[in-house]
Coordinates of C-alpha atoms and ligand atoms in Angstrom, one line a residue:
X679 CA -12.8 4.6 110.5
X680 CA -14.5 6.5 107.8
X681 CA -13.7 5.3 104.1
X682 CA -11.8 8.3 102.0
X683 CA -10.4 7.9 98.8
X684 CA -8.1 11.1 97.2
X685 CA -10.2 13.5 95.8
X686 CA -11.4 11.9 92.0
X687 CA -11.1 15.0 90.2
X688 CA -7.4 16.0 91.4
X689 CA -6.4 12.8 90.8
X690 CA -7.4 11.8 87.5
X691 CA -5.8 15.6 87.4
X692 CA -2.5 13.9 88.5
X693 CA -2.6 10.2 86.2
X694 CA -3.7 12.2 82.6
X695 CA -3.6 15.7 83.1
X696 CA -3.8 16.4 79.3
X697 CA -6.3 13.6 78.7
X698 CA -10.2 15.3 77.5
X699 CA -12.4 15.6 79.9
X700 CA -15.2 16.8 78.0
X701 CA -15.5 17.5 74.5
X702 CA -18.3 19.4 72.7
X703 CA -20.0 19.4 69.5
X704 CA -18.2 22.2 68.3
X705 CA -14.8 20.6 69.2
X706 CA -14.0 22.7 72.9
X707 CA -12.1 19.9 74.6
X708 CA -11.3 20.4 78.7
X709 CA -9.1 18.1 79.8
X710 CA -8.8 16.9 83.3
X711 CA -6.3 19.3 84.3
X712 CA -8.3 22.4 83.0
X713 CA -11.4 20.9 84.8
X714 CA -9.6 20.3 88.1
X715 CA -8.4 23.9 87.9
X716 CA -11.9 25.7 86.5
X717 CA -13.1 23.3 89.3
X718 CA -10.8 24.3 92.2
X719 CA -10.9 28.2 91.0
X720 CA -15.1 28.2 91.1
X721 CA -14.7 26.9 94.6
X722 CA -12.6 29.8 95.9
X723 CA -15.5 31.8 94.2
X724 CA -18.2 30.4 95.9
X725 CA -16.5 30.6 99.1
X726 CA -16.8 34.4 98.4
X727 CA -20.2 33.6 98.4
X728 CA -20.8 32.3 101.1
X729 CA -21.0 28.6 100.3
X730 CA -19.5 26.5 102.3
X731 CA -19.3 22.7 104.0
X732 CA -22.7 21.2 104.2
X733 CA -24.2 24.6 102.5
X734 CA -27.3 22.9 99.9
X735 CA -26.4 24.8 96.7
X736 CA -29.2 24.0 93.9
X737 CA -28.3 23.7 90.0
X738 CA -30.4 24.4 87.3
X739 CA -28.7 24.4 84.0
X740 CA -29.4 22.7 80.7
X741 CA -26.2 20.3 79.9
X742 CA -23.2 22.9 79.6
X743 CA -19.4 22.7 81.0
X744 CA -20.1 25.8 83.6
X745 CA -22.7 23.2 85.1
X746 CA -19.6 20.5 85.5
X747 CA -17.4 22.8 86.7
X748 CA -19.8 23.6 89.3
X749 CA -21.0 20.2 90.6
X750 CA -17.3 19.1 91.0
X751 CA -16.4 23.1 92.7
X752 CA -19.0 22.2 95.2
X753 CA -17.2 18.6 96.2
X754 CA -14.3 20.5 96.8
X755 CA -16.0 22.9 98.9
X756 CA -18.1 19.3 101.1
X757 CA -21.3 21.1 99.7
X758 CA -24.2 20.0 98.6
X759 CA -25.4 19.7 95.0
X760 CA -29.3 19.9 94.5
X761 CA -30.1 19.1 90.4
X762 CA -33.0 20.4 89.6
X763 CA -34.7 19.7 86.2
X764 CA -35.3 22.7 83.8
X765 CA -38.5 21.6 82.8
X766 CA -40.1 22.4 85.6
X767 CA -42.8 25.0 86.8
X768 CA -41.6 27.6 89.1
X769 CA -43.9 26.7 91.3
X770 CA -42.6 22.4 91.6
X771 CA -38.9 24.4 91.3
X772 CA -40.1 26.2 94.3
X773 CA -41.2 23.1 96.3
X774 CA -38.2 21.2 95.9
X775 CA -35.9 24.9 96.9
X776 CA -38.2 24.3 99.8
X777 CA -37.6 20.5 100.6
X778 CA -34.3 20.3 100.1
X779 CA -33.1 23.7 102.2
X780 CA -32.0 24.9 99.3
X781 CA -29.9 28.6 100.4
X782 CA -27.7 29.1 97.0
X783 CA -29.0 29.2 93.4
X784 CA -26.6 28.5 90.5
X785 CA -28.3 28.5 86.9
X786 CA -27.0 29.1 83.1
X787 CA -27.0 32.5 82.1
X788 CA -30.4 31.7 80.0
X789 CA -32.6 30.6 82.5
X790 CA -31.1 33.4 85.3
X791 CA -33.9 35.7 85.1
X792 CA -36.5 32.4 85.1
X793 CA -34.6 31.5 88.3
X794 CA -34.4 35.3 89.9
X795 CA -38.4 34.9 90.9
X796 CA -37.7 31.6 92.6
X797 CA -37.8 31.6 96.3
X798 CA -34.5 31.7 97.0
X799 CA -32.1 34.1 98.9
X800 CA -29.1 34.0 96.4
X801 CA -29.1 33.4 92.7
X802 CA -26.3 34.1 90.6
X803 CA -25.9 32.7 86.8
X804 CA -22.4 30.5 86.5
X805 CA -20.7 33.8 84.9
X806 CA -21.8 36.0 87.6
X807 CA -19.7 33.5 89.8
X808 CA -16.6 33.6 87.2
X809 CA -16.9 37.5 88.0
X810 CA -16.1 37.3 91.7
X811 CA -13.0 37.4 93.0
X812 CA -11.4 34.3 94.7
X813 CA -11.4 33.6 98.2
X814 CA -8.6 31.3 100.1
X815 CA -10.5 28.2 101.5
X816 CA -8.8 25.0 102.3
X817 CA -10.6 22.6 99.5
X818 CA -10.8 19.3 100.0
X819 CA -8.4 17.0 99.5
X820 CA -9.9 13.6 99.9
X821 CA -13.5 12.0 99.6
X822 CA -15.5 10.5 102.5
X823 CA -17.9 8.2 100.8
X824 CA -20.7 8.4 103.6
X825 CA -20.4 11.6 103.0
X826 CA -23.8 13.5 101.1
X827 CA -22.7 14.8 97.7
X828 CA -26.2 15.2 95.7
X829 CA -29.7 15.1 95.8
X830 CA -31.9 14.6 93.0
X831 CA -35.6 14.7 93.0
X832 CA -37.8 11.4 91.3
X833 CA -39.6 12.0 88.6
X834 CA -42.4 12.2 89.8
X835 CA -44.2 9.6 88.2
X836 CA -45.9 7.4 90.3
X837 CA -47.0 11.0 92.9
X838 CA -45.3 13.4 94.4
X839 CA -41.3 13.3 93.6
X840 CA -39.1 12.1 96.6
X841 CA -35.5 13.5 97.3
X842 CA -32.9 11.6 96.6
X843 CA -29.9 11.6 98.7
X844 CA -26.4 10.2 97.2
X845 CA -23.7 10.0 99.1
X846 CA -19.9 10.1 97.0
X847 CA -19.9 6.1 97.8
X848 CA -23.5 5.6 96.2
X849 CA -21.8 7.4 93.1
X850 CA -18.5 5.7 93.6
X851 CA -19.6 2.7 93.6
X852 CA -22.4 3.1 90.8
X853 CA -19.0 4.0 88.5
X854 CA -17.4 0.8 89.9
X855 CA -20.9 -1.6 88.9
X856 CA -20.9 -0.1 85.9
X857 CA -16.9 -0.7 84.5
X858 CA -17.1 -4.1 86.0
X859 CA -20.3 -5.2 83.7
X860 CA -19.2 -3.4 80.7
X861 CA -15.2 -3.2 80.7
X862 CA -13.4 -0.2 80.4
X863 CA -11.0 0.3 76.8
X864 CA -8.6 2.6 76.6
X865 CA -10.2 4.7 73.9
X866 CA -14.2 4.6 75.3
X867 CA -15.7 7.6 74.8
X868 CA -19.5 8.4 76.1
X869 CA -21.8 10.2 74.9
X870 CA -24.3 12.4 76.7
X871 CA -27.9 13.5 75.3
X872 CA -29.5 12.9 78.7
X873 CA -29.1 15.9 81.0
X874 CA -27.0 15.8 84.1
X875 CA -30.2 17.1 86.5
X876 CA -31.2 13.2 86.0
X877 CA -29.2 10.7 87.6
X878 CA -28.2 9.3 84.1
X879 CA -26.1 12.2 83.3
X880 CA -24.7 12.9 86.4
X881 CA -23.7 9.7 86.7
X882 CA -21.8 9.6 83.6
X883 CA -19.9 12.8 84.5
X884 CA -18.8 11.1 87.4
X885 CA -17.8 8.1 85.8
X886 CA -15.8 10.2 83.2
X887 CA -13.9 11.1 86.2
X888 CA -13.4 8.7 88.3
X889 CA -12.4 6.2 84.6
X890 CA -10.3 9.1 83.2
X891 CA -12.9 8.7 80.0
X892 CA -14.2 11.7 78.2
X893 CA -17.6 12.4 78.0
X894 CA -19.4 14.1 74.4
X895 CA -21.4 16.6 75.7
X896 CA -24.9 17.9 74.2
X897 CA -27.1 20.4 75.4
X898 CA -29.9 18.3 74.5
X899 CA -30.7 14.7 72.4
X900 CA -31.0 15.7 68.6
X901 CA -31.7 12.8 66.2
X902 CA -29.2 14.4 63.6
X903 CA -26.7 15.4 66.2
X904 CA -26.4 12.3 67.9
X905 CA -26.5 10.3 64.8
X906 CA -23.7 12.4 63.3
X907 CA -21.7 12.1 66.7
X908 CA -22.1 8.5 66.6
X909 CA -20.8 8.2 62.8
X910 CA -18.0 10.5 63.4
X911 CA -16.8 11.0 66.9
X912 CA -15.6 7.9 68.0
X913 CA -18.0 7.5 70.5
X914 CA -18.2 3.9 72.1
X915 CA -21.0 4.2 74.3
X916 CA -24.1 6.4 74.5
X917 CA -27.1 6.8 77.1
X918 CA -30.0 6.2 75.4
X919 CA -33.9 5.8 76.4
X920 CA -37.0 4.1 74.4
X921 CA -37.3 7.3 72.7
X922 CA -34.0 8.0 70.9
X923 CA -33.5 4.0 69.9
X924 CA -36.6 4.6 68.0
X925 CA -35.5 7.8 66.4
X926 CA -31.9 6.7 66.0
X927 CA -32.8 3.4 64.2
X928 CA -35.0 5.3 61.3
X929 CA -32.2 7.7 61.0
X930 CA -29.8 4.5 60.8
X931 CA -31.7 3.1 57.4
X932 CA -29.3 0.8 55.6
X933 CA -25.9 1.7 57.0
X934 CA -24.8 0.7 60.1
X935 CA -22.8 2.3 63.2
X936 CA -18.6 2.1 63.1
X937 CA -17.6 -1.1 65.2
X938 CA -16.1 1.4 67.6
X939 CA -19.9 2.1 69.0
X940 CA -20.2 -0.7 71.6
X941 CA -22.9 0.2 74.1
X942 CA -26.0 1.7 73.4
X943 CA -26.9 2.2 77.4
X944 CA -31.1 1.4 77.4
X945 CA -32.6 3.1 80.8
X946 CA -35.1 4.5 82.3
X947 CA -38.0 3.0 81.4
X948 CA -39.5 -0.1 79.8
X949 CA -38.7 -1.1 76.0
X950 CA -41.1 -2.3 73.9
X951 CA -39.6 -6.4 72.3
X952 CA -40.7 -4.9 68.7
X953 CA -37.9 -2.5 69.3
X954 CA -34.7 -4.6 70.5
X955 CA -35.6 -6.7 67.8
X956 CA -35.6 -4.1 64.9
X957 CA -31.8 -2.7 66.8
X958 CA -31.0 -6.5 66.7
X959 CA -31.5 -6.7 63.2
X960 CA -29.9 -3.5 62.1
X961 CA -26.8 -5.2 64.4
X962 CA -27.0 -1.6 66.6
X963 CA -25.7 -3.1 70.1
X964 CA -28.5 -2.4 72.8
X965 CA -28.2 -2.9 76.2
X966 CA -31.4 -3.6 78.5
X967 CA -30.6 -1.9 81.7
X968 CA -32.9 -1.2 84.8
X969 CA -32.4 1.5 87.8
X970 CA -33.4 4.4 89.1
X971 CA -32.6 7.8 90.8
X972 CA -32.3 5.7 94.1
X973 CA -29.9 3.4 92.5
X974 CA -27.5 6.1 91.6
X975 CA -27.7 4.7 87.5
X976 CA -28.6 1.5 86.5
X977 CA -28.3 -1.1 88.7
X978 CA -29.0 -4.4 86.9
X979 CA -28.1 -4.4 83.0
X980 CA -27.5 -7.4 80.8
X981 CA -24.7 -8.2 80.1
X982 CA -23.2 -8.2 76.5
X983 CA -22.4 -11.6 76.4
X984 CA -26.2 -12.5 76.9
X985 CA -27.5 -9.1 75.0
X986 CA -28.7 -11.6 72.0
X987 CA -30.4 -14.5 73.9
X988 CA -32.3 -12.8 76.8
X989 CA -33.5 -10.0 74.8
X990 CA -36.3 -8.3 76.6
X991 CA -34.3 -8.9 80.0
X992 CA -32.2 -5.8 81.9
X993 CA -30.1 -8.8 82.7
X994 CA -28.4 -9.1 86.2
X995 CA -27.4 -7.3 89.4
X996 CA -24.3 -5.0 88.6
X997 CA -21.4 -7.2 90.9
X998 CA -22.5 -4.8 94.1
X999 CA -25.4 -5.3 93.9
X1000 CA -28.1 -7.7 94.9
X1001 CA -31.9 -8.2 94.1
X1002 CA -34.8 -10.3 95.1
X1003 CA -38.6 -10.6 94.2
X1004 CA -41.2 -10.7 97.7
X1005 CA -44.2 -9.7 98.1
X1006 CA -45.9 -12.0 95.2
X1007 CA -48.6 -10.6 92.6
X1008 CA -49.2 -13.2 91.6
X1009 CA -47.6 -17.0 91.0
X1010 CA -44.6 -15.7 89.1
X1011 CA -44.8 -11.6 89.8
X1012 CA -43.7 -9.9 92.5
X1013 CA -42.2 -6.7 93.6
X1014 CA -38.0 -6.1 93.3
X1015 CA -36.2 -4.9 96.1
X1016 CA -32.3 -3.9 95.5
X1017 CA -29.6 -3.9 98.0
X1018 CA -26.0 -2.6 97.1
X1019 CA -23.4 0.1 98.2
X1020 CA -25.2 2.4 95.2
X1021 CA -28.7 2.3 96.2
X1022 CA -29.9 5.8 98.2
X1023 CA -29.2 5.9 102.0
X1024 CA -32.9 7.6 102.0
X1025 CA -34.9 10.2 101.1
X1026 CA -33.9 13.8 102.2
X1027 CA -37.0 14.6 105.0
X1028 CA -39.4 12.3 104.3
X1029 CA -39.5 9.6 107.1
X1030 CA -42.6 7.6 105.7
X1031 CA -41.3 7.4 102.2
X1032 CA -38.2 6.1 104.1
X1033 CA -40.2 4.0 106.2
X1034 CA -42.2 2.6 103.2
X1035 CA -38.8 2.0 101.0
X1036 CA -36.2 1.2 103.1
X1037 CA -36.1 -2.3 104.5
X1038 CA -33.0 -4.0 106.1
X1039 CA -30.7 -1.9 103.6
X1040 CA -33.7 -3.6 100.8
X1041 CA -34.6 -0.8 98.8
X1042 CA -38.8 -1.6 97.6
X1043 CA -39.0 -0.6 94.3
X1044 CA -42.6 -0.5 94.0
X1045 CA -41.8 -2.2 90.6
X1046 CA -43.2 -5.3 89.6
X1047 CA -40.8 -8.2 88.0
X1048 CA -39.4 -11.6 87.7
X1049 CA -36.1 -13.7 87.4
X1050 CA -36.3 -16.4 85.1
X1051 CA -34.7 -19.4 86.0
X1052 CA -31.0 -18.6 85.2
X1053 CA -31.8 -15.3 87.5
X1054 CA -31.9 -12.4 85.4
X1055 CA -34.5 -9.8 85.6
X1056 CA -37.4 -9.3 83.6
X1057 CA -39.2 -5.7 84.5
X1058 CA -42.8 -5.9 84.1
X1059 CA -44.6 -2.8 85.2
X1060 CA -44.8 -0.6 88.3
X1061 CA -47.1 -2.1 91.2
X1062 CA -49.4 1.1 91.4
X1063 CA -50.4 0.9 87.8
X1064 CA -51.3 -2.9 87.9
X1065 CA -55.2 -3.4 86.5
X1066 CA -56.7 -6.4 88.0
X1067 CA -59.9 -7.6 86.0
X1068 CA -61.5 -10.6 87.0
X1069 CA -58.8 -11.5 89.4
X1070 CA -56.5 -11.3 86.5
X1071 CA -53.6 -9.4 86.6
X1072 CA -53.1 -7.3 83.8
X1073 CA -49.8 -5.3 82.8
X1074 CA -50.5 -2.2 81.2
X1075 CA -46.8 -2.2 79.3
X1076 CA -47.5 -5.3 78.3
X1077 CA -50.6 -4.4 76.1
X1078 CA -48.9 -0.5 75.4
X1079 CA -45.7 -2.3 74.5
X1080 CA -47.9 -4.3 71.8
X1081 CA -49.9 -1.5 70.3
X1082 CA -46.4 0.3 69.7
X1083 CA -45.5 -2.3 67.5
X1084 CA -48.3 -1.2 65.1
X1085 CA -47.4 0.4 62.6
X1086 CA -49.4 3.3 62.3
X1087 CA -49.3 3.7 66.2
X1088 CA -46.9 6.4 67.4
X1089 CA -47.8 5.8 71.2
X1090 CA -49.8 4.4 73.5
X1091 CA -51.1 4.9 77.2
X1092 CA -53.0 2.0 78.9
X1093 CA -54.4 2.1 82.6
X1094 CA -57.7 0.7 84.1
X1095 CA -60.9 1.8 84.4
X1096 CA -64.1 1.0 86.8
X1097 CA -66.0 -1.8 85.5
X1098 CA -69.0 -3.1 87.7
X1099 CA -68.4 -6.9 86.4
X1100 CA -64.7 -7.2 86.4
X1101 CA -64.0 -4.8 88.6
X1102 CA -61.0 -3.0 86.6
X1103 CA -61.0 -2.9 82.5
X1104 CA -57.9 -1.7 80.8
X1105 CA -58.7 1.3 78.7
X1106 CA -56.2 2.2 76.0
X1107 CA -55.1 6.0 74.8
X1108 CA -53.3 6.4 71.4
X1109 CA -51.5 8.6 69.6
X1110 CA -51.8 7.8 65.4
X1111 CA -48.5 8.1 63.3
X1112 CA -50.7 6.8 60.4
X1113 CA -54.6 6.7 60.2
X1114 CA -55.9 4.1 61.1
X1115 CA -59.0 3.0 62.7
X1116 CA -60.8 1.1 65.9
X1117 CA -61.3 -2.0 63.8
X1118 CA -58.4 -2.3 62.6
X1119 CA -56.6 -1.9 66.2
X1120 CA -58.8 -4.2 67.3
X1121 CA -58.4 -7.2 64.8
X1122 CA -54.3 -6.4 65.4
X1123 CA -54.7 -7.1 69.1
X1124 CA -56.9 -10.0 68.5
X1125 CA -53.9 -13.0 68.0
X1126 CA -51.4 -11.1 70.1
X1127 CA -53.5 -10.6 73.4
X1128 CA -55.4 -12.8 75.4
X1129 CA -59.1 -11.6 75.5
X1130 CA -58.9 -10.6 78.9
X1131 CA -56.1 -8.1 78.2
X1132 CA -57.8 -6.4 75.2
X1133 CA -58.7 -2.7 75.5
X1134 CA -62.3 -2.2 76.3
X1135 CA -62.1 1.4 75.1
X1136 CA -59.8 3.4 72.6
X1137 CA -59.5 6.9 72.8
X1138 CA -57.6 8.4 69.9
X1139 CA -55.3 11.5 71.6
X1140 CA -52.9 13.9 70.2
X1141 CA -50.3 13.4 73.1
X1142 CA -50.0 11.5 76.3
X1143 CA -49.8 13.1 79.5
X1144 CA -46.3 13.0 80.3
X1145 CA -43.9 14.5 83.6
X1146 CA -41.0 16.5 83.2
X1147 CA -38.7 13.8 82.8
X1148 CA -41.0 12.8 79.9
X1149 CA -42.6 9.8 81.1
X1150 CA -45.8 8.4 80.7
X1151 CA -47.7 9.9 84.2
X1152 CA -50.7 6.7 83.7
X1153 CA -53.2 8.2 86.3
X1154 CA -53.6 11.0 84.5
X1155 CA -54.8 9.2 81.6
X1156 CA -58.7 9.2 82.2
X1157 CA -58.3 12.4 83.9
X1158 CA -57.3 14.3 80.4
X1159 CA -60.5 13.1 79.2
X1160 CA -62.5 15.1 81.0
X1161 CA -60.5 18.6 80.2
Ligands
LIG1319 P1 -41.4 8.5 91.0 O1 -40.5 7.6 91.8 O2 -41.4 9.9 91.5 O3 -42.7 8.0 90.7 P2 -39.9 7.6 88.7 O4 -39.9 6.3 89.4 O5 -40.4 7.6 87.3 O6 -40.7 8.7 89.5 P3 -37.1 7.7 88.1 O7 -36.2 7.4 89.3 O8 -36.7 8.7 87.1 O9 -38.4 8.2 88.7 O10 -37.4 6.4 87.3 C1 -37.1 5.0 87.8 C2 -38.2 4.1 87.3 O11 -38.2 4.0 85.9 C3 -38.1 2.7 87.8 O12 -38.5 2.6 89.2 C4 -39.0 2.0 86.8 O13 -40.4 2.1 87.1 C5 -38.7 2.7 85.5 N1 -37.7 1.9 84.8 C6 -36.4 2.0 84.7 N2 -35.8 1.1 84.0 C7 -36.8 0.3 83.5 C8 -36.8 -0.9 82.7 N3 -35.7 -1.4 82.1 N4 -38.0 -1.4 82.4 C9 -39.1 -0.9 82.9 N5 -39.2 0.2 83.7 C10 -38.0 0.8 84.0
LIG1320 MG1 -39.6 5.9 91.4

């Protein structure tokens, strides 16, 4: 017997018809009923189309209601969503078209003509769709959770991004994980400044569903706007990564957030200790989490309860979920593996990164962590970028995570470099807020780094090489040198 559940959208339709949806900076509200209906309607349109059951329909849109309306038209149809990330080149665009057997294009009316010279036989904006007329097709009426609903591409971080294939459990059960860490309240309200082509997004659009929350929509993460938002809206929990904490807290200065602000949602990448500290202070309530695109969301967050006490920690495995550490770096690192009805069933064609991931339902990570010994998580970096000097094992965060807490440092990039006695030497790029010099950078690492973990070099940059889901891309660090 295959697991179905009634269709999420119809019936949070059904419990709280007139309950938003989606609200927008400039105060549009959908509620559930007008997104089940927009929804439904877009469906019969793309049927017109041509789209149908299994069809692989991609999406590339900057955060707008059109682009909801469309993921949730194509699970009424049983197709396929492919999110691809606006920040692309046409050329990456084209390879993941490619990859994922992509036949349908759907795209904001702003980036249709961008999108007309990808290879792709049919591309129509989201109002070219509103245009066509509706064709009777029997939607669906309930969801089989095995059954594929999106695939999102990595971020290509660590080499070539992977497909991502989620089935409607994986999200189902990412939106269950998630409520049972953090509670659900009858007024929560989440905010989105991370777009929905990232798993982050998507996920909370889902969960906005599937809860009967509404989600506050941006286009894009705007210091002022979000601030504002957070002030004024109501808003109880907001997405966040490194980036916006940092930016939100010297908007913040002396006042503080309403009490109504619960969760500010910390993923995607690894936060700096200076950082949770400074949101501790200014009481702003930062959760650690830890996941990926082949987790669905996050899949081990700390919990509020122990948000004050294990700061520095994503915390535990959602309920779900489970997690273990293998294949040792050393005595107390090793790499984590996560297992749980969220986690991808595999990448879409690609049998060796399958192979390579996928163990016994164990997802590798190809991060490096460890538990402490009550058992929650503490993320230390990514195996590939490890530096090992000397047989030691050095963690690039670890020393990037410290030069951030300089003052005059805006950012920091640190990865290894050839070195005929210790065989690897971390090397450390920086980006200056303030001036400042060597020396100075030097005697600040001196009684907060063992000597081993010092940089041997500095190179002062005016950016750090970054990927489209603007992460640090570490192997291009010396390679920018040589430009
Ligand atoms: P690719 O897999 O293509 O190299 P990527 O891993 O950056 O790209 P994402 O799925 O967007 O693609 O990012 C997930 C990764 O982000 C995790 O595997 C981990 O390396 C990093 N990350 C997420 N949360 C944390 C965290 N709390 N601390 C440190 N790193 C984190
Ligand atoms: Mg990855």
């Amino acid at each position: 017997m295959t697991d179905t559940i009634p269709h999420w959208l119809s019936k949070q339709a059904d419990l709280s018809p007139s309950h938003p949806a989606i609200e927008l900076d400039d105060g549009t509200i959908v509620t559930f009923s007008e997104l089940k209906e927009s929804s439904q309607r877009f469906a019969r349109k793309l049927t017109h189309l041509g789209v149908e059951k299994g069809s692989h329909v991609g999406i590339l849109s900057t955060n707008q209601i059109p682009m909801l309306i469309a993921i949730h038209a194509l699970s009424y149809l049983g197709a396929v969503g492919v999110l691809l990330n606006t920040r692309l080149t046409n050329e990456e665009l084209n390879y993941q078209l490619k990859d994922a057997n992509v036949s349908f294009l759907l795209t904001s009316v702003l980036l249709k003509e961008q999108a007309s010279m990808l290879d792709v036989e049919i591309t129509q904006s989201f109002f070219d769709i509103e245009a066509l007329p509706e064709k009777e097709t029997p939607l669906e009426t309930e969801i089989n959770l095995e059954a594929v609903f999106t695939i999102i591409y990595t971020s290509g971080t660590t080499g070539f991004p992977k497909g991502v294939v989620h089935t409607y459990g994986n999200h189902w059960w990412s939106a269950v994980g998630s409520a049972l860490n953090l509670g659900l309240q009858k007024h929560d309200k989440w905010l989105i400044p991370l777009p929905i082509f990232h798993v982050s997004g998507l996920s909370t659009s889902i969960k906005s569903v599937i809860y009967g929350m509404p989600i506050y929509l941006l286009e894009k993460f705007d210091t002022k706007t979000v601030h504002n938002a957070l002030m004024e809206k109501q808003i109880t929990i907001v997405s966040v990564v490194t980036m916006m904490v940092q930016r939100l807290l010297d908007e913040l200065s002396k006042a503080s957030y309403p009490k109504e602000l619960r969760c500010l949602l910390l993923g995607g990448g690894p936060a700096p200790k200076a950082l949770l500290e400074r949101a501790k202070e200014k009481n702003v309530p930062v959760f650690q989490s830890y996941g990926m695109t082949e987790t669905a969301s996050q899949i081990v967050t700390l919990s509020p309860m122990d948000a004050l006490e294990k700061l520095g920690s994503a915390g535990k495995p959602l309920f779900p979920a489970r997690l273990k550490i293998e294949n040792q770096a050393d005595a107390q690192v090793g790499e984590i593996f996560v297992k749980g009805p969220m986690v991808t069933t595999g990448y879409y064609n690609n049998k060796s990164a399958n192979e390579k991931s996928i163990q016994e339902g164990w997802l590798a990570t190809g991060d490096l962590g460890y538990l402490d010994e009550e058992g929650y998580l503490y993320v230390v970096d990514r195996r590939n970028d490890l530096i090992i000097s000397g047989g030691e094992n050095i963690y690039p965060s670890e020393i990037e995570g410290v030069l951030s807490g300089m003052k005059q440092i805006k950012e920091a990039g640190v990865t290894g470099r050839k070195d005929e006695t210790w065989g690897q030497v971390p090397v450390a790029f920086i980006v200056k807020g303030m001036e400042v010099s060597m020396e100075e950078i030097k005697a600040y690492l001196q009684t907060r780094l063992a000597k081993y973990k010092q940089p041997k070099e500095f190179y002062f940059v005016k950016e750090l090489p970054r990927n489209a889901a603007n992460k640090l891309v570490r192997n291009r660090l010396i390679q920018e040198l040589n430009k």
